[in-house]
Amino acid sequence: MSNCIFCKIVRDEIPAKIVHRDDRVTAFHDINAQAPTHILIVPNTHIRGADEISAAHAETVAAMFTVANALAESHGIAASGYRLVFNVGPHAGQSVFHLHLHLLGGRRMAWPPG
Ligand code: DGP
């Protein structure tokens, strides 16, 4: 999608602190970090959100989790624990309509979230 902000980050058209890139996914620091480590893992192709995922996206979604877990390890939060989140729709506060997996860690987090 030409006007999608995460598509633009994937294409290097706008800057981001990229921490991982391969042929399926890109990962970069969230601009509005909610934890000492807050990284977004996105598919390189445009998927609107988790509500659009089907079996056709199995490899892409598996790649997103594989990268998230590897980044948790490389950022030193694997042992202390971390949270992986997909926000879907207004009540969850989804604000960017390009699928993204939040990787949050580095502090203790409350449950349930506010
Ligand atoms: P969500 O609420 O799940 O749709 O989260 C979207 C996240 O995307 C939010 O935490 C802020 C982040 N974000 C929005 N615009 C940009 C941007 O231009 N660059 C980066 N790095 N993050 C962004």
XYZ file of N, CA and C and ligand atoms in Angstrom, residues 5-6 9 14-17 28-34 38 40 85-88 92-98 100 102, ligand 1:
110
model
N 2.176 3.691 6.434
C 3.421 4.121 7.079
C 4.388 2.947 7.284
N 3.883 1.763 7.611
C 4.785 0.624 7.820
C 5.282 0.076 6.486
N 8.208 2.207 5.813
C 9.383 1.807 6.602
C 10.021 0.572 5.973
N 10.784 5.993 4.722
C 10.872 6.851 5.901
C 11.767 6.142 6.919
N 12.459 6.916 7.757
C 13.438 6.309 8.651
C 12.798 5.565 9.829
N 13.482 4.550 10.282
C 13.103 3.826 11.496
C 14.369 3.158 12.016
N 14.358 2.852 13.298
C 15.497 2.141 13.893
C 15.288 0.656 13.652
N 11.528 -3.087 13.861
C 12.082 -1.763 14.181
C 11.535 -1.298 15.521
N 12.266 -0.370 16.143
C 11.833 0.157 17.440
C 10.556 0.975 17.290
N 9.621 0.770 18.224
C 8.390 1.567 18.258
C 8.756 3.015 18.581
N 8.141 3.953 17.853
C 8.451 5.374 18.037
C 7.919 5.875 19.382
N 6.985 5.159 19.980
C 6.346 5.572 21.236
C 6.469 4.428 22.241
N 7.722 4.154 22.624
C 8.025 2.956 23.413
C 7.275 2.933 24.739
N 6.685 1.792 25.040
C 5.937 1.583 26.285
C 6.710 0.717 27.277
N 10.833 -2.125 23.145
C 9.520 -2.119 22.476
C 9.787 -2.101 20.972
N 8.543 -3.476 17.022
C 7.434 -3.908 16.177
C 7.976 -4.838 15.101
N 2.111 -8.824 21.523
C 0.739 -8.296 21.436
C 0.379 -7.941 20.000
N -0.829 -8.348 19.597
C -1.469 -7.806 18.395
C -2.688 -7.013 18.864
N -2.763 -5.748 18.560
C -3.985 -4.989 18.825
C -4.885 -5.084 17.595
N -6.164 -5.330 17.834
C -7.128 -5.449 16.737
C -8.308 -4.532 17.015
N -9.052 -2.197 21.270
C -7.667 -2.578 21.584
C -6.698 -1.446 21.268
N -7.191 -0.389 20.608
C -6.342 0.763 20.317
C -5.482 0.618 19.080
N -5.877 -0.271 18.158
C -5.084 -0.378 16.918
C -5.109 0.952 16.186
N -3.917 1.462 15.888
C -3.822 2.771 15.232
C -3.147 2.695 13.875
N -2.415 1.628 13.611
C -1.758 1.450 12.314
C -2.305 0.165 11.691
N -2.832 0.284 10.481
C -3.519 -0.846 9.858
C -2.615 -1.566 8.858
N -1.476 -1.977 9.403
C -0.530 -2.897 8.767
C -0.120 -3.825 9.901
N 1.196 -5.800 12.821
C 2.443 -5.623 13.575
C 2.325 -6.342 14.910
N 3.781 -6.473 18.567
C 4.554 -5.715 19.561
C 5.370 -6.702 20.398
P -1.089 -0.197 17.507
O -1.761 0.608 18.578
O -1.056 -1.653 17.888
O -1.677 0.043 16.129
O 0.407 0.298 17.505
C 0.999 1.068 16.526
C 2.369 1.440 17.035
O 3.106 1.967 15.964
C 2.370 2.473 18.134
O 2.881 1.883 19.330
C 3.290 3.575 17.633
C 3.994 2.947 16.453
N 4.239 3.856 15.349
C 3.322 4.618 14.690
N 3.904 5.315 13.715
C 5.232 4.961 13.731
C 6.357 5.347 12.951
O 6.270 6.144 12.015
N 7.545 4.790 13.278
C 7.676 3.889 14.297
N 8.895 3.408 14.526
N 6.637 3.503 15.051
C 5.432 4.038 14.774
